[in-house]
Coordinates of C-alpha atoms in Angstrom, one line a residue:
M1245 CA 6.1 -8.2 11.2
K1246 CA 9.5 -6.7 10.4
F1247 CA 9.5 -8.4 6.9
I1248 CA 6.0 -7.0 6.2
Q1249 CA 7.3 -3.5 6.8
S1250 CA 10.5 -4.0 4.8
S1251 CA 11.1 -2.6 1.3
V1252 CA 11.6 -6.2 0.0
F1253 CA 8.0 -7.1 0.9
R1254 CA 6.7 -3.9 -0.7
A1255 CA 8.8 -4.7 -3.8
I1256 CA 7.4 -8.2 -4.0
C1257 CA 3.8 -7.0 -3.6
A1258 CA 4.4 -4.4 -6.4
I1259 CA 5.9 -7.0 -8.7
I1260 CA 2.9 -9.3 -8.2
T1261 CA 0.4 -6.5 -8.6
G1262 CA 2.3 -5.3 -11.7
C1263 CA 2.2 -8.7 -13.3
L1264 CA -1.5 -9.1 -12.6
L1265 CA -2.2 -5.6 -14.0
I1266 CA -0.2 -6.4 -17.2
K1267 CA -1.8 -9.8 -17.8
Y1268 CA -5.4 -9.0 -16.8
P1269 CA -5.8 -5.2 -16.8
D1270 CA -9.6 -5.1 -16.8
N1271 CA -10.2 -8.1 -14.5
T1272 CA -7.5 -7.1 -12.0
V1273 CA -9.1 -3.7 -11.5
V1274 CA -12.5 -5.4 -10.8
W1275 CA -10.8 -8.0 -8.5
I1276 CA -8.9 -5.4 -6.5
T1277 CA -12.1 -3.3 -6.1
M1278 CA -14.1 -6.3 -5.0
A1279 CA -11.3 -7.4 -2.6
I1280 CA -11.2 -4.0 -1.0
G1281 CA -15.0 -4.2 -0.7
I1282 CA -14.8 -7.6 1.0
L1283 CA -12.1 -6.3 3.4
F1284 CA -14.2 -3.3 4.3
F1285 CA -17.3 -5.5 4.8
L1286 CA -15.5 -8.0 7.0
S1287 CA -14.0 -5.1 9.1
G1288 CA -17.5 -3.8 9.6
V1289 CA -18.9 -7.2 10.5
I1290 CA -16.1 -7.8 13.0
S1291 CA -16.8 -4.4 14.6
C1292 CA -20.5 -5.1 14.9
I1293 CA -19.9 -8.6 16.4
S1294 CA -17.4 -7.1 18.9
Y1295 CA -20.0 -4.5 19.9
L1296 CA -22.7 -7.2 20.4
N1297 CA -20.3 -9.4 22.3
S1298 CA -19.2 -6.6 24.6
R1299 CA -22.8 -5.6 25.3
R1300 CA -23.7 -9.2 26.2
D1301 CA -20.6 -9.8 28.3
T1302 CA -20.5 -6.7 30.4
N1303 CA -22.4 -6.7 33.7
D1304 CA -24.5 -3.6 33.9
Y1305 CA -22.3 -2.2 31.1
T1306 CA -19.4 -1.4 33.5
I1307 CA -16.3 -3.2 34.6
T1308 CA -14.3 -2.1 37.6
D1309 CA -10.8 -3.0 38.7
A1310 CA -9.7 -4.2 42.2
T1311 CA -9.8 -0.7 43.6
G1312 CA -13.3 0.1 42.3
N1313 CA -12.3 2.4 39.4
I1314 CA -14.4 2.1 36.3
I1315 CA -12.4 0.6 33.5
S1316 CA -15.1 0.6 30.7
R1317 CA -18.6 1.7 30.3
K1318 CA -21.4 0.9 27.9
P1319 CA -19.9 0.1 24.5
M1320 CA -20.2 2.6 21.8
F1321 CA -22.6 1.8 18.9
P1322 CA -20.4 0.8 15.8
I1323 CA -21.4 3.6 13.4
V1324 CA -18.0 3.2 11.6
G1325 CA -18.5 -0.6 11.4
I1326 CA -21.9 -0.2 9.8
G1327 CA -20.4 2.4 7.4
C1328 CA -17.6 0.0 6.5
M1329 CA -20.2 -2.8 5.8
I1330 CA -22.2 -0.5 3.5
L1331 CA -19.1 0.7 1.7
G1332 CA -17.8 -2.8 1.4
L1333 CA -21.1 -4.1 -0.1
M1334 CA -21.1 -1.2 -2.6
L1335 CA -17.5 -1.9 -3.6
A1336 CA -18.0 -5.7 -3.8
L1337 CA -21.3 -5.6 -5.7
T1338 CA -20.7 -2.6 -8.0
P1339 CA -17.0 -2.4 -8.6
G1340 CA -17.4 -0.6 -11.9
I1341 CA -18.3 2.6 -10.1
F1342 CA -15.0 2.7 -8.3
I1343 CA -12.7 1.6 -11.0
K1344 CA -12.0 5.1 -12.3
A1345 CA -11.2 6.3 -8.7
L1346 CA -8.9 3.3 -8.4
M1347 CA -6.9 4.6 -11.3
Y1348 CA -6.2 7.8 -9.4
I1349 CA -5.3 5.8 -6.3
M1350 CA -2.9 3.6 -8.2
G1351 CA -1.3 6.6 -9.9
A1352 CA -0.8 8.1 -6.4
V1353 CA 0.8 4.9 -5.2
V1354 CA 3.3 5.0 -8.1
I1355 CA 4.1 8.6 -7.2
I1356 CA 4.6 7.8 -3.6
G1357 CA 6.8 4.8 -4.6
A1358 CA 8.9 7.0 -6.8
L1359 CA 9.3 9.7 -4.1
S1360 CA 10.3 6.9 -1.6
Q1361 CA 13.0 5.7 -4.0
F1362 CA 14.3 9.3 -4.4
F1363 CA 14.5 9.7 -0.6
S1364 CA 16.3 6.3 -0.3
L1365 CA 18.8 7.2 -3.0
S1366 CA 19.4 10.7 -1.6
G1367 CA 20.1 9.1 1.8
A1368 CA 22.5 6.7 0.2
R1369 CA 24.1 9.6 -1.7
R1370 CA 25.1 11.1 1.6
I1371 CA 27.4 8.2 2.4
A1372 CA 28.5 7.1 -1.0
R1373 CA 28.4 7.9 -4.7
V1374 CA 25.1 6.7 -6.4
P1375 CA 25.3 6.0 -10.1
W1376 CA 23.0 8.2 -12.3
M1377 CA 21.3 5.1 -13.7
L1378 CA 19.6 4.4 -10.4
W1379 CA 17.9 7.8 -10.6
V1380 CA 16.3 7.0 -14.0
C1381 CA 13.7 4.5 -12.9
P1382 CA 12.3 6.7 -10.1
S1383 CA 12.2 9.6 -12.5
L1384 CA 10.2 7.6 -15.0
L1385 CA 7.9 6.3 -12.3
L1386 CA 7.2 9.8 -11.1
I1387 CA 6.5 11.1 -14.6
V1388 CA 4.1 8.3 -15.5
G1389 CA 2.3 8.5 -12.1
L1390 CA 1.8 12.2 -12.5
Y1391 CA 0.6 11.7 -16.1
V1392 CA -2.0 9.2 -15.0
V1393 CA -3.2 11.4 -12.1
I1394 CA -3.2 14.7 -14.1
K1395 CA -4.5 13.4 -17.4
P1396 CA -6.6 10.2 -16.9
M1397 CA -7.4 8.2 -19.9
E1398 CA -10.9 7.0 -20.9
S1399 CA -10.3 3.3 -20.9
A1400 CA -9.3 1.8 -17.6
A1401 CA -7.3 -1.0 -19.3
L1402 CA -4.5 1.2 -20.8
P1403 CA -3.7 3.0 -17.6
M1404 CA -3.8 -0.2 -15.7
I1405 CA -1.2 -1.8 -18.1
I1406 CA 1.0 1.3 -17.7
L1407 CA 0.6 1.2 -13.9
G1408 CA 1.3 -2.5 -14.0
W1409 CA 4.6 -1.9 -15.8
C1410 CA 5.3 0.9 -13.4
N1411 CA 4.6 -1.4 -10.4
L1412 CA 6.9 -4.0 -11.9
L1413 CA 9.6 -1.5 -12.5
Y1414 CA 9.2 -0.1 -9.0
G1415 CA 9.4 -3.6 -7.4
V1416 CA 12.6 -4.5 -9.4
T1417 CA 14.3 -1.2 -8.7
E1418 CA 13.3 -1.3 -5.0
I1419 CA 15.0 -4.7 -4.7
I1420 CA 18.1 -3.4 -6.6
N1421 CA 18.3 -0.3 -4.3
Y1422 CA 17.8 -2.5 -1.2
I1423 CA 20.7 -4.8 -2.3
N1424 CA 23.0 -1.8 -3.2
I1425 CA 22.2 0.1 0.0
N1426 CA 22.8 -3.0 2.2
R1427 CA 26.1 -3.6 0.4
I1428 CA 27.2 -0.1 1.0
T1429 CA 26.1 -0.3 4.7
K1430 CA 28.0 -3.5 5.2
K1431 CA 31.2 -2.0 3.7
L1432 CA 30.8 1.0 6.0
D1433 CA 30.3 -1.2 9.1
S1434 CA 33.4 -3.2 8.2
G1435 CA 35.4 -0.1 7.8
Q1436 CA 35.9 -0.4 4.0
D1437 CA 35.5 2.5 1.6
P1438 CA 32.0 2.2 0.1
I1439 CA 33.0 3.7 -3.2
E1440 CA 35.4 0.9 -4.1

């Protein structure tokens, strides 16, 4: 679980997504939309199955503990689960409708990634000198992400290629930043000067 929350995992996911967006810009958008739809649909199905099982398994819809206190009552109807199933079917069966919205979402993800890198670098700057070159990539990512969100293009393929390169750049710079920050932290922990 710790690896999934790490910046290296985020970087690897960004690199994979970037490569797919560069190689298959139109198809990747459709695949991502359909995958999101399938995940929503499965989430809704699991919610509805859990509801049906909990209704069947409870005795008079209540469960009491050893002291007689009521632990649970009649299970709530899975309105959110049904909504997830409907949204999932719409996304999976008609992905073209949501492709334009996905462009905005991907642009926002690039902006958030750039801001995350800025925060990481500014945190590292408090303990050691950070070369100006490391600030260039997050700046480019931020500019491109803002451009895609503010002025969307008509074709979905071109922004996806741009966002693919941005994801690739983000992933590579995130790994470089991770390595540099770990190197600085290890020097500090061992009592060495991190600037050397």
